[in-house]
Amino acid sequence: MIDRATRSVGNLPSPTTELVGRAGELAETARLLTESRLVTVVGPGGVGKSRLALRAAALAAPGHADGAWVVDCSAIRDAALLGHAVAEGLRLTDGTARPPADVLEDHLARRELLLVLDGCEQLVDACSALAARLLAAAPGLRVLATSRQPLDAAGEHLLPLLPLPADHPGADAVTLFVRRARAVVPRFRMTPANQDAVTALCLRLDGIPLALELAAGRLRALSVEQISERLDDRFRLLTGGSRSAVPRHRTLRTAIGWSHELCSPQERLLWARLSVFAGSFDLDAAEYVCSGRGLQADEVMPVLADLVAKSVVLREQAPADGAGGGIGTAGREEGYDGGYRLLDTLREYGAGWLHASGEEQRLRRLHRDWYVGLAAWGEIEWFSPRQALTSGRTHRAHANLRAAMDFCLGEPGEEQLALHLAGSLWYYWVGCGHLGEGRHWLELALAAGPEPTEARAKALWVTGYVATLQGDLLRARPVLEECRRQALATGDDRALAYAVHRQGCAALIGDELPRAAELFQEALWHYEKLGELNSNVLMAMFELGLALLFQGEQAQGEGWMARVLAQCELHGEQWAYTYGLFAAAYAAWLSGDLETARERARECVRLNHVFRDLVGTVLGVEVLALLATEPGPDGSPGDLREARLLQGAAHTIWGRVGIPLFGSRSFNAAHAECESRVLAGLSGAEAAESFRQGTLLELEAAVRRALDGPERTAPPTAVRLPGARRR
């Protein structure tokens, strides 16, 4: 059994409305999950599969040491992105160049976890293959899927979900309708005078929850009897007068169509246009993308509010902690109070009308433009005190950014915008823990747009940067050299500066310290000539200082670190600041200033975890492991067991970054010194056990341990060092 204290508890959303009925289905789901590791809730759209699965998962979560996690598969259209989406749903940050399915296998292999794959019908084959692979690799994993059709995977057990009973006044469908009606019209009650009409309406809608909610949303303007009459007219048109000839799947579509007909022309127009969004969207995006040609920008908000009132659009509450939760939170954005989304069934209906209107391409281009602009603005705001808020905003737009990239790559003539978008998002790929997916999009964009343009040059150096951080110098070096040569040939001085800078990074990791320092100095000369000052420029300063520290030129290195920290504080920049803190902590340790070293290393870990930047996080943990071998502020001896535990935790994090310490002798020096001290003071068995305990820590727990130290009820049993030494 895995220690639950070291694990995360999951990401299930808090329910906004109560689940009505379904006691039998919940019990059956619980039973099936004890008998099978793959259970799929199948049924038509609108029948309540997602709501049932989420409630069942919440009830089952306490029985899984690692909790229950939900992944929304409905917004994914490309099977190649499914693994990335699952990793994102699990809050799994991985910076390696490995396929995401391999990363997921390793992550889940020793966990006891319930994974909810919601909305699999768009990618049923990919979901089936991934579920089968993960279940084979992770004996403690259970998968609860929802789909309009079975996954047809080995060992799959099906739970067909039928509509709610609706044949008498106390039936669940009637109860659901009444509760939703009271949410719309608080004074609504079912009385002897209207109960027959309410029951007949629920029966007419076959007890389909989504159809019932759409009907209830009309009670502000219509009585129950009026709703029934209008629905009956529509059904008679559909069936030629036979009230018994409508199959359930057509009942829902008819109810949606009827609700659509009752919308005003502007509401129908907005419904169709909103279908271009993948997942959630905010009001600003809706106003930009959906206005024009019959709907002014200032009309979008009231029309959107009407669609919310009619249960066509769902209102999402703003998360209390932004994207990450726990220690690593991106912060709640000022002025952001939640977004909107269309249910998948209603989005499909709207998309059909959008296609029929002939506006689909225009709307998709407007959608692309908005999210290209969001990425460009995010890149600008990254160098500001709003970094954490920019991270949260980009995270919320992730599904729509994917949709925009898909459009650019799939539409002839859009290749340069694909390069531009993939390159502009460097801050998100690198600074927010998405190296793997960033590499995916960058490589696709480079393959689609071979012309030597400014956008391609940027995508080249960003690709080289990402590959370097992944430890893939075989890809990084040639792509950065291509960028440098193209920049020289085209006179692109800005691309030349970035290419030379990132070549310096590759040299630094490759232990070519004099060459790295030379390249960083050249890049900084170019940046100064261009008047460039941003997070990348500050990183060049940090990297130059680090190269000097590694070469033993401590005074010069510390001078560059001080300059980086001062510039970051002046501009409110936090991400590059964290790397300056890492180097400053290392420099302070070299000088024997242990308290300053500890303070800066802890702040480095804390801030990098906010951004989900595993590289910066693990570098800080490595320094704190070394510092754990040093005497405490009160003169107490170093704690070698804690040091080795932190090295074990760092080892696990490095597995999600790439090659440990980049395979670099220079970066490995502090680690090797720590390990030498531990092995000099502990037995091999003691050191191995502490290391093993560290490898079991989840990222959140590892960060808390590094920041707060071990939670002990008794003073630590410390092992005195035979003698401290610094190189």
XYZ file of C-alpha atoms in Angstrom:
727
model
C 0.000 0.000 0.000
C 1.318 3.423 -0.928
C 1.512 5.973 1.881
C -1.431 8.258 1.247
C 0.317 11.126 2.977
C 2.784 11.351 0.119
C 0.099 11.457 -2.568
C -2.216 13.970 -4.183
C -5.949 13.480 -3.689
C -7.200 14.094 -7.212
C -8.820 16.815 -9.270
C -12.535 16.027 -9.276
C -14.573 19.233 -9.595
C -17.016 20.195 -6.888
C -20.552 19.489 -8.146
C -22.559 22.603 -8.934
C -25.897 20.782 -8.761
C -27.114 17.710 -6.922
C -27.306 14.368 -8.711
C -30.943 13.315 -8.758
C -31.728 9.624 -8.575
C -29.233 7.125 -9.979
C -28.797 5.286 -6.666
C -28.987 1.941 -8.431
C -26.561 2.988 -11.157
C -24.104 4.321 -8.574
C -24.242 1.033 -6.678
C -23.762 -0.900 -9.906
C -20.805 1.266 -10.903
C -19.211 0.666 -7.498
C -19.745 -3.079 -7.889
C -18.283 -3.134 -11.389
C -15.219 -1.206 -10.250
C -14.527 -3.926 -7.685
C -14.779 -6.624 -10.361
C -13.143 -4.896 -13.327
C -10.383 -2.364 -13.794
C -12.065 -0.831 -16.849
C -15.699 0.262 -16.636
C -17.354 2.301 -19.375
C -20.599 4.177 -18.828
C -22.299 4.132 -22.222
C -25.401 5.964 -23.371
C -26.662 8.665 -25.711
C -25.724 12.302 -25.391
C -27.495 14.188 -22.619
C -28.331 11.131 -20.525
C -26.007 12.150 -17.678
C -22.943 9.939 -18.181
C -20.430 12.535 -17.009
C -22.388 13.497 -13.917
C -22.848 9.858 -12.898
C -19.181 9.041 -13.486
C -17.968 12.030 -11.479
C -20.263 11.178 -8.572
C -19.221 7.514 -8.696
C -15.571 8.561 -8.776
C -16.034 10.851 -5.768
C -17.565 7.967 -3.819
C -14.783 5.589 -4.884
C -11.898 8.026 -4.325
C -11.301 7.185 -0.625
C -10.556 3.615 -1.664
C -7.679 4.728 -3.877
C -4.526 5.912 -2.141
C -3.748 8.325 -4.977
C -7.297 9.596 -5.371
C -9.539 10.009 -8.379
C -8.649 12.129 -11.398
C -10.797 13.223 -14.335
C -9.596 14.056 -17.849
C -11.940 15.780 -20.306
C -11.321 13.950 -23.584
C -14.191 15.635 -25.417
C -12.160 18.702 -26.453
C -9.341 16.618 -27.981
C -9.611 15.952 -31.701
C -6.062 14.734 -32.437
C -5.178 11.281 -31.091
C -1.521 12.370 -30.809
C -2.536 14.842 -28.073
C -4.509 12.406 -25.930
C -1.487 11.400 -23.853
C -0.558 15.039 -23.291
C -4.137 15.793 -22.193
C -4.142 12.899 -19.715
C -0.785 14.031 -18.314
C -2.143 17.566 -17.982
C -5.253 16.261 -16.216
C -3.056 14.334 -13.773
C -1.022 17.524 -13.226
C 1.951 15.531 -14.404
C 4.702 17.865 -15.530
C 7.194 16.088 -17.748
C 9.954 17.743 -19.705
C 11.509 14.725 -21.351
C 11.400 13.897 -25.034
C 9.709 10.554 -24.299
C 6.285 9.753 -25.757
C 3.598 10.818 -23.291
C 2.248 7.257 -23.025
C 5.656 6.128 -21.725
C 5.641 8.954 -19.190
C 2.147 7.987 -18.047
C 3.148 4.345 -17.688
C 6.048 5.267 -15.407
C 3.954 7.703 -13.401
C 1.090 5.272 -12.801
C 3.103 2.067 -12.406
C 3.120 2.067 -8.596
C 0.053 4.142 -7.896
C -3.435 3.241 -6.707
C -5.583 5.589 -8.703
C -8.981 5.932 -10.359
C -8.769 7.655 -13.729
C -11.973 9.018 -15.274
C -11.750 9.428 -19.053
C -14.769 11.583 -19.806
C -16.159 11.914 -23.338
C -14.211 9.216 -25.190
C -16.475 8.991 -28.254
C -14.409 11.516 -30.262
C -11.284 9.337 -29.994
C -12.677 5.968 -29.037
C -9.852 3.921 -30.612
C -7.115 6.066 -29.086
C -8.812 6.024 -25.677
C -9.202 2.267 -25.872
C -5.540 1.731 -26.768
C -4.257 4.112 -24.099
C -6.495 2.654 -21.388
C -5.390 -0.881 -22.250
C -1.729 0.107 -22.211
C -1.913 1.950 -18.903
C -3.911 -0.815 -17.223
C -1.301 -3.351 -18.303
C 1.512 -1.215 -16.886
C -0.176 -0.110 -13.644
C -1.764 -2.859 -11.516
C -3.159 -0.279 -9.068
C -4.983 1.684 -11.780
C -8.688 1.596 -12.482
C -10.312 3.414 -15.392
C -13.886 4.702 -15.456
C -14.749 5.943 -18.942
C -17.801 7.647 -20.421
C -18.653 7.270 -24.088
C -21.541 7.024 -26.500
C -20.092 3.684 -27.617
C -18.004 0.980 -25.928
C -14.211 1.210 -26.033
C -14.046 -2.475 -27.021
C -10.955 -2.967 -24.877
C -10.023 -6.248 -23.232
C -11.653 -6.695 -19.826
C -14.063 -3.798 -20.331
C -17.320 -3.938 -18.352
C -20.192 -1.800 -19.607
C -22.771 0.141 -17.654
C -25.533 1.167 -20.074
C -27.105 4.347 -18.724
C -30.788 4.814 -19.444
C -32.864 7.977 -19.037
C -34.514 8.657 -15.697
C -37.893 7.097 -14.866
C -40.688 9.553 -15.685
C -43.944 7.635 -15.404
C -45.399 9.076 -12.184
C -45.259 12.344 -10.170
C -42.621 10.997 -7.775
C -40.313 9.685 -10.492
C -36.702 10.849 -10.641
C -37.192 12.695 -13.934
C -40.019 14.712 -12.408
C -37.925 15.461 -9.314
C -35.066 16.647 -11.525
C -37.341 18.885 -13.580
C -38.885 20.461 -10.476
C -35.494 21.174 -8.894
C -34.140 22.743 -12.067
C -37.389 24.678 -12.487
C -37.019 26.136 -8.993
C -33.487 27.231 -9.847
C -34.967 29.220 -12.745
C -38.229 30.328 -11.090
C -37.720 30.092 -7.296
C -41.473 30.159 -6.586
C -42.188 27.197 -8.850
C -43.898 24.272 -7.081
C -45.495 21.070 -8.272
C -49.118 21.135 -7.156
C -52.152 18.939 -7.750
C -53.122 21.421 -10.431
C -49.951 21.052 -12.493
C -48.500 17.670 -11.554
C -50.137 15.861 -14.460
C -48.750 18.388 -16.924
C -45.270 18.191 -15.355
C -45.288 14.395 -15.396
C -46.538 14.284 -18.980
C -43.792 16.703 -20.061
C -41.086 14.631 -18.386
C -42.471 11.477 -19.950
C -42.632 13.186 -23.340
C -38.929 14.013 -23.009
C -38.176 10.364 -22.168
C -36.603 11.370 -18.856
C -33.427 12.546 -20.615
C -31.721 14.885 -18.100
C -30.351 17.386 -20.618
C -33.728 17.676 -22.344
C -35.407 18.222 -18.972
C -32.931 20.957 -18.035
C -33.426 22.722 -21.364
C -37.196 22.629 -20.873
C -36.900 23.920 -17.299
C -34.808 26.804 -18.587
C -37.868 28.038 -20.525
C -40.082 28.517 -17.494
C -39.239 32.208 -17.213
C -41.254 32.832 -20.367
C -43.599 29.840 -20.723
C -45.804 27.752 -18.472
C -45.429 23.982 -18.248
C -48.537 23.574 -20.400
C -47.194 25.936 -23.068
C -43.874 24.083 -23.168
C -45.729 20.785 -23.601
C -47.904 22.125 -26.400
C -44.940 23.472 -28.365
C -42.984 20.278 -27.921
C -45.944 18.211 -29.056
C -46.203 20.280 -32.238
C -42.572 19.607 -33.021
C -42.858 15.865 -32.354
C -45.873 15.584 -34.619
C -43.917 17.238 -37.432
C -41.113 14.763 -36.877
C -43.230 11.606 -36.773
C -46.191 12.444 -38.990
C -48.535 12.378 -36.019
C -47.438 9.191 -34.225
C -46.567 10.005 -30.613
C -44.754 6.691 -30.124
C -42.449 6.676 -33.115
C -39.596 8.855 -31.798
C -36.501 6.923 -30.675
C -34.697 8.302 -27.663
C -31.701 9.625 -29.558
C -34.080 11.687 -31.691
C -36.024 12.834 -28.636
C -32.966 14.702 -27.390
C -32.181 16.205 -30.762
C -35.799 17.250 -31.087
C -35.718 18.852 -27.637
C -32.514 20.667 -28.519
C -33.985 21.755 -31.838
C -37.138 22.988 -30.127
C -35.050 24.921 -27.590
C -33.051 26.322 -30.480
C -36.218 27.471 -32.257
C -37.407 29.281 -29.146
C -34.163 31.244 -28.982
C -34.090 34.717 -30.448
C -32.194 35.137 -33.732
C -29.263 36.636 -31.833
C -29.230 33.755 -29.339
C -29.208 31.208 -32.176
C -26.424 33.111 -33.891
C -24.286 33.218 -30.747
C -24.975 29.541 -29.977
C -23.634 28.565 -33.389
C -20.608 30.827 -33.149
C -19.677 29.670 -29.653
C -19.255 26.153 -31.045
C -15.786 27.116 -32.368
C -14.430 27.134 -28.806
C -12.816 23.993 -27.410
C -13.545 23.636 -23.706
C -14.067 26.815 -21.740
C -13.818 30.420 -22.909
C -14.139 33.835 -21.300
C -16.312 36.825 -22.138
C -13.530 38.781 -23.852
C -12.876 35.879 -26.223
C -16.593 35.487 -26.966
C -16.980 39.195 -27.720
C -14.051 39.217 -30.132
C -14.737 35.941 -31.929
C -18.531 35.985 -32.058
C -19.437 39.615 -32.738
C -20.166 41.165 -36.125
C -22.663 40.433 -38.907
C -25.829 40.597 -36.839
C -24.351 40.709 -33.340
C -22.480 43.719 -32.003
C -19.698 43.271 -29.437
C -21.689 45.033 -26.706
C -24.624 42.703 -27.372
C -22.640 39.506 -26.739
C -22.731 39.700 -22.938
C -26.523 40.035 -22.522
C -27.178 37.390 -25.180
C -24.666 35.071 -23.522
C -26.397 35.644 -20.186
C -29.696 34.654 -21.818
C -28.135 31.403 -23.087
C -26.872 30.690 -19.570
C -30.354 31.287 -18.186
C -31.757 28.846 -20.760
C -29.189 26.148 -19.746
C -27.607 26.208 -23.205
C -24.298 27.601 -21.906
C -22.795 26.590 -18.573
C -21.204 29.137 -16.263
C -17.985 27.915 -14.638
C -16.792 29.240 -11.305
C -13.292 30.681 -11.039
C -10.932 28.278 -9.253
C -9.788 29.472 -5.866
C -6.143 28.747 -6.612
C -5.712 29.125 -10.347
C -4.287 26.331 -12.418
C -2.083 24.427 -10.094
C -3.528 24.195 -6.609
C -1.521 23.494 -3.472
C 1.901 25.102 -3.266
C 2.100 25.460 -7.007
C -0.673 27.874 -7.752
C -0.742 30.280 -10.620
C -2.884 32.647 -8.588
C -6.439 33.803 -9.158
C -6.369 36.390 -11.897
C -7.592 39.832 -10.972
C -10.905 40.491 -12.701
C -11.381 36.847 -13.731
C -14.498 35.382 -12.166
C -14.924 32.225 -14.213
C -15.584 31.164 -17.759
C -18.258 29.563 -19.920
C -18.624 26.384 -21.908
C -21.078 24.518 -24.082
C -21.927 20.923 -23.282
C -20.556 18.647 -25.971
C -24.015 17.729 -27.284
C -25.033 21.374 -27.577
C -21.690 22.317 -29.131
C -22.223 19.688 -31.826
C -25.677 21.063 -32.551
C -24.356 24.606 -32.773
C -21.478 23.482 -34.988
C -23.960 22.016 -37.439
C -25.727 25.352 -37.722
C -22.419 27.201 -37.997
C -21.367 24.985 -40.889
C -24.724 25.447 -42.601
C -24.454 29.220 -42.223
C -21.267 29.349 -44.299
C -19.495 31.216 -41.485
C -17.390 28.361 -40.143
C -14.076 29.343 -41.754
C -14.498 32.991 -40.815
C -15.221 32.098 -37.191
C -12.326 29.659 -36.997
C -9.990 32.371 -38.276
C -11.298 34.821 -35.697
C -10.822 32.132 -33.041
C -7.274 31.575 -34.264
C -6.578 35.315 -34.244
C -7.764 35.698 -30.673
C -5.562 32.912 -29.349
C -2.566 33.981 -31.420
C -3.070 37.369 -29.782
C -3.410 35.795 -26.330
C -0.088 33.993 -26.829
C 1.620 37.152 -28.078
C 0.293 39.200 -25.167
C 1.323 36.449 -22.763
C 4.851 36.589 -24.115
C 4.947 40.343 -23.469
C 3.416 40.092 -19.998
C 5.785 37.275 -19.044
C 8.378 39.980 -18.375
C 6.328 41.735 -15.706
C 4.891 41.276 -12.207
C 1.952 39.451 -13.878
C 3.894 36.299 -14.725
C 1.920 33.999 -12.446
C -1.379 35.409 -13.720
C -0.174 34.995 -17.307
C 0.595 31.369 -16.529
C -2.941 30.825 -15.211
C -4.587 32.589 -18.161
C -2.585 30.546 -20.686
C -3.350 27.352 -18.812
C -7.098 28.045 -19.007
C -6.744 28.683 -22.758
C -4.760 25.484 -23.354
C -7.540 23.574 -25.137
C -8.302 26.534 -27.391
C -4.610 27.062 -28.145
C -4.495 23.450 -29.301
C -7.523 24.085 -31.517
C -5.847 27.184 -32.984
C -2.659 25.220 -33.692
C -4.716 22.463 -35.312
C -6.387 25.009 -37.572
C -3.102 26.645 -38.586
C -1.493 23.304 -39.406
C -4.508 21.953 -41.251
C -5.315 25.007 -43.353
C -3.176 25.737 -46.446
C -1.437 29.073 -46.192
C -1.513 29.202 -42.393
C 1.913 27.597 -41.825
C 3.642 30.848 -40.842
C 1.023 31.535 -38.194
C 1.587 28.015 -36.855
C 5.294 28.816 -36.514
C 4.496 32.165 -34.925
C 2.060 30.678 -32.409
C 4.312 27.762 -31.432
C 7.263 30.133 -31.019
C 5.339 32.784 -29.072
C 4.323 30.165 -26.519
C 7.938 29.473 -25.529
C 7.191 30.943 -22.095
C 4.426 28.387 -21.567
C 6.359 25.412 -22.916
C 9.497 26.250 -20.928
C 8.294 28.204 -17.919
C 5.084 26.316 -17.076
C 6.074 22.686 -17.493
C 4.958 21.784 -21.027
C 8.239 20.926 -22.762
C 6.901 17.694 -24.265
C 3.798 19.170 -25.860
C 5.685 22.282 -26.905
C 8.224 20.132 -28.727
C 5.356 18.305 -30.462
C 3.842 21.511 -31.874
C 7.183 23.101 -32.735
C 8.339 20.104 -34.749
C 5.024 19.953 -36.629
C 5.180 23.669 -37.406
C 8.805 23.475 -38.604
C 7.923 20.572 -40.896
C 4.950 22.512 -42.311
C 6.801 25.809 -42.925
C 10.313 25.282 -44.366
C 10.677 28.795 -45.815
C 13.414 30.885 -44.086
C 11.108 33.409 -42.469
C 11.298 35.349 -39.226
C 8.625 33.076 -37.717
C 10.627 29.987 -38.636
C 13.791 31.457 -37.117
C 12.001 31.984 -33.819
C 10.513 28.494 -33.859
C 14.029 27.123 -34.530
C 15.640 28.712 -31.486
C 12.674 27.841 -29.284
C 12.921 24.216 -30.471
C 16.645 24.239 -29.698
C 15.954 25.670 -26.251
C 13.306 23.046 -25.472
C 15.496 20.210 -26.775
C 18.434 21.457 -24.675
C 16.315 21.418 -21.518
C 15.230 17.890 -22.412
C 18.884 16.874 -22.654
C 18.513 16.205 -26.383
C 21.651 17.957 -27.646
C 21.652 15.821 -30.796
C 18.561 17.779 -31.892
C 19.373 21.063 -30.174
C 22.751 21.720 -31.755
C 21.792 21.353 -35.427
C 18.514 23.257 -35.078
C 20.257 26.151 -33.324
C 22.972 26.197 -35.959
C 20.298 26.305 -38.675
C 18.739 29.279 -36.886
C 22.113 31.058 -36.670
C 22.891 30.516 -40.348
C 19.434 31.619 -41.449
C 19.708 34.738 -39.275
C 23.059 35.651 -40.829
C 21.748 35.027 -44.340
C 18.587 37.084 -43.858
C 19.976 39.831 -41.627
C 17.732 38.858 -38.720
C 19.784 40.266 -35.829
C 17.224 39.339 -33.186
C 17.116 35.671 -34.241
C 20.949 35.687 -34.313
C 21.076 36.880 -30.700
C 18.699 34.155 -29.544
C 20.437 31.442 -31.560
C 23.850 32.337 -30.109
C 22.342 32.523 -26.618
C 20.807 29.063 -26.841
C 23.994 27.658 -28.368
C 25.615 28.871 -25.164
C 23.082 26.835 -23.168
C 23.970 23.717 -25.145
C 27.668 24.383 -24.516
C 27.039 24.920 -20.794
C 25.218 21.615 -20.456
C 27.896 19.943 -22.574
C 30.600 21.144 -20.106
C 32.218 23.427 -22.671
C 32.462 26.189 -20.077
C 34.845 28.653 -21.803
C 32.853 28.391 -25.047
C 29.574 28.776 -23.153
C 30.805 31.943 -21.447
C 31.982 33.320 -24.794
C 28.622 32.627 -26.454
C 26.662 34.169 -23.565
C 28.811 37.302 -23.743
C 28.257 37.510 -27.491
C 24.501 37.078 -27.055
C 24.387 39.780 -24.391
C 26.290 42.119 -26.718
C 23.641 41.498 -29.404
C 20.806 41.988 -26.910
C 22.246 45.299 -25.732
C 22.720 46.480 -29.315
C 19.083 45.627 -30.064
C 17.815 47.260 -26.875
C 16.368 43.877 -25.875
C 15.488 43.320 -22.219
C 13.209 40.492 -21.199
C 13.234 37.187 -19.317
C 15.462 35.544 -21.928
C 18.070 38.310 -21.604
C 18.087 37.906 -17.830
C 18.485 34.154 -18.282
C 21.549 34.830 -20.452
C 23.016 36.874 -17.593
C 22.242 34.079 -15.134
C 23.754 31.448 -17.410
C 26.900 33.489 -17.920
C 27.250 33.888 -14.162
C 26.746 30.160 -13.678
C 29.367 29.304 -16.303
C 31.825 31.572 -14.449
C 30.970 29.971 -11.104
C 31.523 26.519 -12.552
C 34.939 27.666 -13.810
C 35.928 28.891 -10.349
C 35.584 32.594 -11.207
C 33.368 33.165 -8.183
C 33.601 36.942 -7.848
C 32.651 37.544 -11.480
C 29.898 34.939 -11.308
C 28.423 36.483 -8.165
C 28.529 39.880 -9.850
C 26.328 38.627 -12.692
C 23.967 36.955 -10.206
C 23.553 40.205 -8.295
C 22.806 42.002 -11.554
C 20.170 39.408 -12.525
C 18.429 39.586 -9.145
C 18.426 43.391 -9.188
C 16.910 43.549 -12.685
C 14.277 40.971 -11.756
C 13.284 42.907 -8.657
C 13.144 46.138 -10.665
C 10.765 44.663 -13.273
C 8.813 42.284 -11.019
C 10.143 39.278 -12.953
C 9.904 36.059 -10.925
C 10.709 33.174 -13.270
C 14.268 34.208 -14.255
C 14.619 35.406 -10.661
C 14.241 31.814 -9.485
C 17.224 30.734 -11.563
C 19.236 33.635 -10.202
C 18.280 32.401 -6.721
C 19.569 28.914 -7.550
C 22.941 30.240 -8.663
C 23.100 32.696 -5.758
C 22.370 29.854 -3.324
C 25.152 27.782 -4.843
C 27.534 30.751 -4.685
C 26.609 31.398 -1.044
C 27.350 27.749 -0.204
C 30.744 28.060 -1.888
C 31.424 31.103 0.309
C 30.258 29.390 3.490
C 27.193 31.649 3.954
C 24.867 28.774 4.741
C 21.859 30.750 5.929
C 21.775 32.866 2.776
C 22.206 29.712 0.729
C 19.266 28.002 2.454
C 17.025 31.047 2.161
C 17.684 31.469 -1.548
C 17.453 27.762 -2.367
C 14.073 27.468 -0.625
C 12.712 30.498 -2.446
C 14.022 29.046 -5.714
C 12.066 25.829 -5.113
C 8.917 27.617 -3.989
C 8.708 29.980 -6.964
C 9.649 27.391 -9.566
C 6.912 25.141 -8.234
C 4.443 27.985 -8.727
C 5.312 27.936 -12.427
C 5.438 24.124 -12.601
C 9.021 24.506 -13.846
C 10.574 21.176 -12.972
C 14.085 22.156 -14.073
C 14.303 25.052 -11.639
C 12.507 23.078 -8.918
C 14.869 20.111 -9.023
C 17.994 22.272 -9.206
C 16.863 23.965 -5.980
C 16.152 20.608 -4.325
C 19.660 19.431 -5.228
C 21.164 22.467 -3.476
C 18.965 21.930 -0.415
C 20.091 18.303 -0.263
C 23.696 19.473 -0.144
C 22.855 22.093 2.487
C 21.198 19.413 4.644
C 24.681 17.952 5.172
C 25.867 21.231 6.689
C 25.469 22.280 10.339
C 22.144 23.930 11.210
C 21.737 27.564 12.316
C 21.845 26.400 15.956
C 25.044 24.460 15.445
C 23.277 21.095 15.219
C 24.997 18.575 12.969
C 23.977 18.011 9.397
C 21.265 15.454 8.671
C 22.677 12.980 6.179
C 19.544 10.878 6.039
C 17.494 13.936 5.082
C 20.106 14.897 2.500
C 19.911 11.462 0.888
C 16.112 11.506 1.027
C 16.098 14.810 -0.861
C 18.472 13.321 -3.412
C 15.993 10.463 -3.867
C 13.181 12.966 -4.368
C 15.328 14.858 -6.891
C 16.064 11.603 -8.715
C 12.329 11.062 -9.276
C 11.857 14.632 -10.499
C 14.816 14.321 -12.875
C 13.048 11.325 -14.406
C 10.331 13.768 -15.504
C 12.817 16.301 -16.852
C 15.258 14.223 -18.842
C 18.844 13.230 -18.167
C 19.679 13.813 -14.470
C 21.603 17.052 -14.068
C 21.640 17.202 -17.888
C 24.460 14.624 -17.885
C 26.758 17.565 -17.065
C 29.820 17.264 -14.815
C 29.462 20.910 -13.870
C 25.834 20.638 -12.770
C 26.596 17.324 -11.063
C 29.349 18.725 -8.817
C 27.046 19.705 -5.922
C 25.184 16.411 -6.185
C 28.424 14.418 -6.133
C 29.687 16.363 -3.095
C 26.453 15.662 -1.238
C 26.539 11.982 -2.144
C 30.172 11.714 -1.038
C 29.357 13.174 2.367
C 26.342 10.906 2.821
C 28.239 7.737 1.946
C 31.087 8.761 4.241
C 28.728 9.026 7.217
C 26.004 6.423 6.600
C 26.112 2.741 5.902
C 25.196 1.655 2.409
C 21.886 0.246 3.683
C 20.995 3.452 5.555
C 21.771 5.619 2.558
C 19.812 3.319 0.222
C 16.749 3.334 2.479
C 16.711 7.133 2.761
C 17.103 7.428 -0.999
C 14.233 4.966 -1.541
C 11.954 6.954 0.768
C 12.702 10.081 -1.219
C 11.859 8.444 -4.530
C 8.358 7.666 -3.201
C 7.497 11.313 -2.625
C 4.983 12.877 -4.990
C 6.120 16.206 -6.425
C 3.943 18.220 -4.049
C 5.197 16.251 -1.059
C 8.809 16.516 -2.240
C 8.525 20.291 -2.495
C 6.951 20.536 0.953
C 9.708 18.361 2.373
C 12.400 20.509 0.770
C 10.796 23.718 2.043
C 9.710 22.647 5.522
C 12.013 19.750 6.384
C 10.963 16.454 7.975
C 8.028 16.375 10.387
C 9.475 14.758 13.478
C 8.096 14.227 16.972
C 11.582 13.695 18.366
C 14.894 15.408 17.665
C 16.680 13.989 14.616
C 19.312 11.357 15.029
C 22.050 13.045 13.064
C 25.310 11.604 11.843
C 28.279 13.890 12.229
C 30.377 14.482 9.171
C 33.980 13.341 9.167
C 34.847 16.789 7.858
C 33.220 19.407 5.668
C 34.853 20.424 2.440
C 34.004 22.636 -0.494
C 35.598 22.492 -3.837
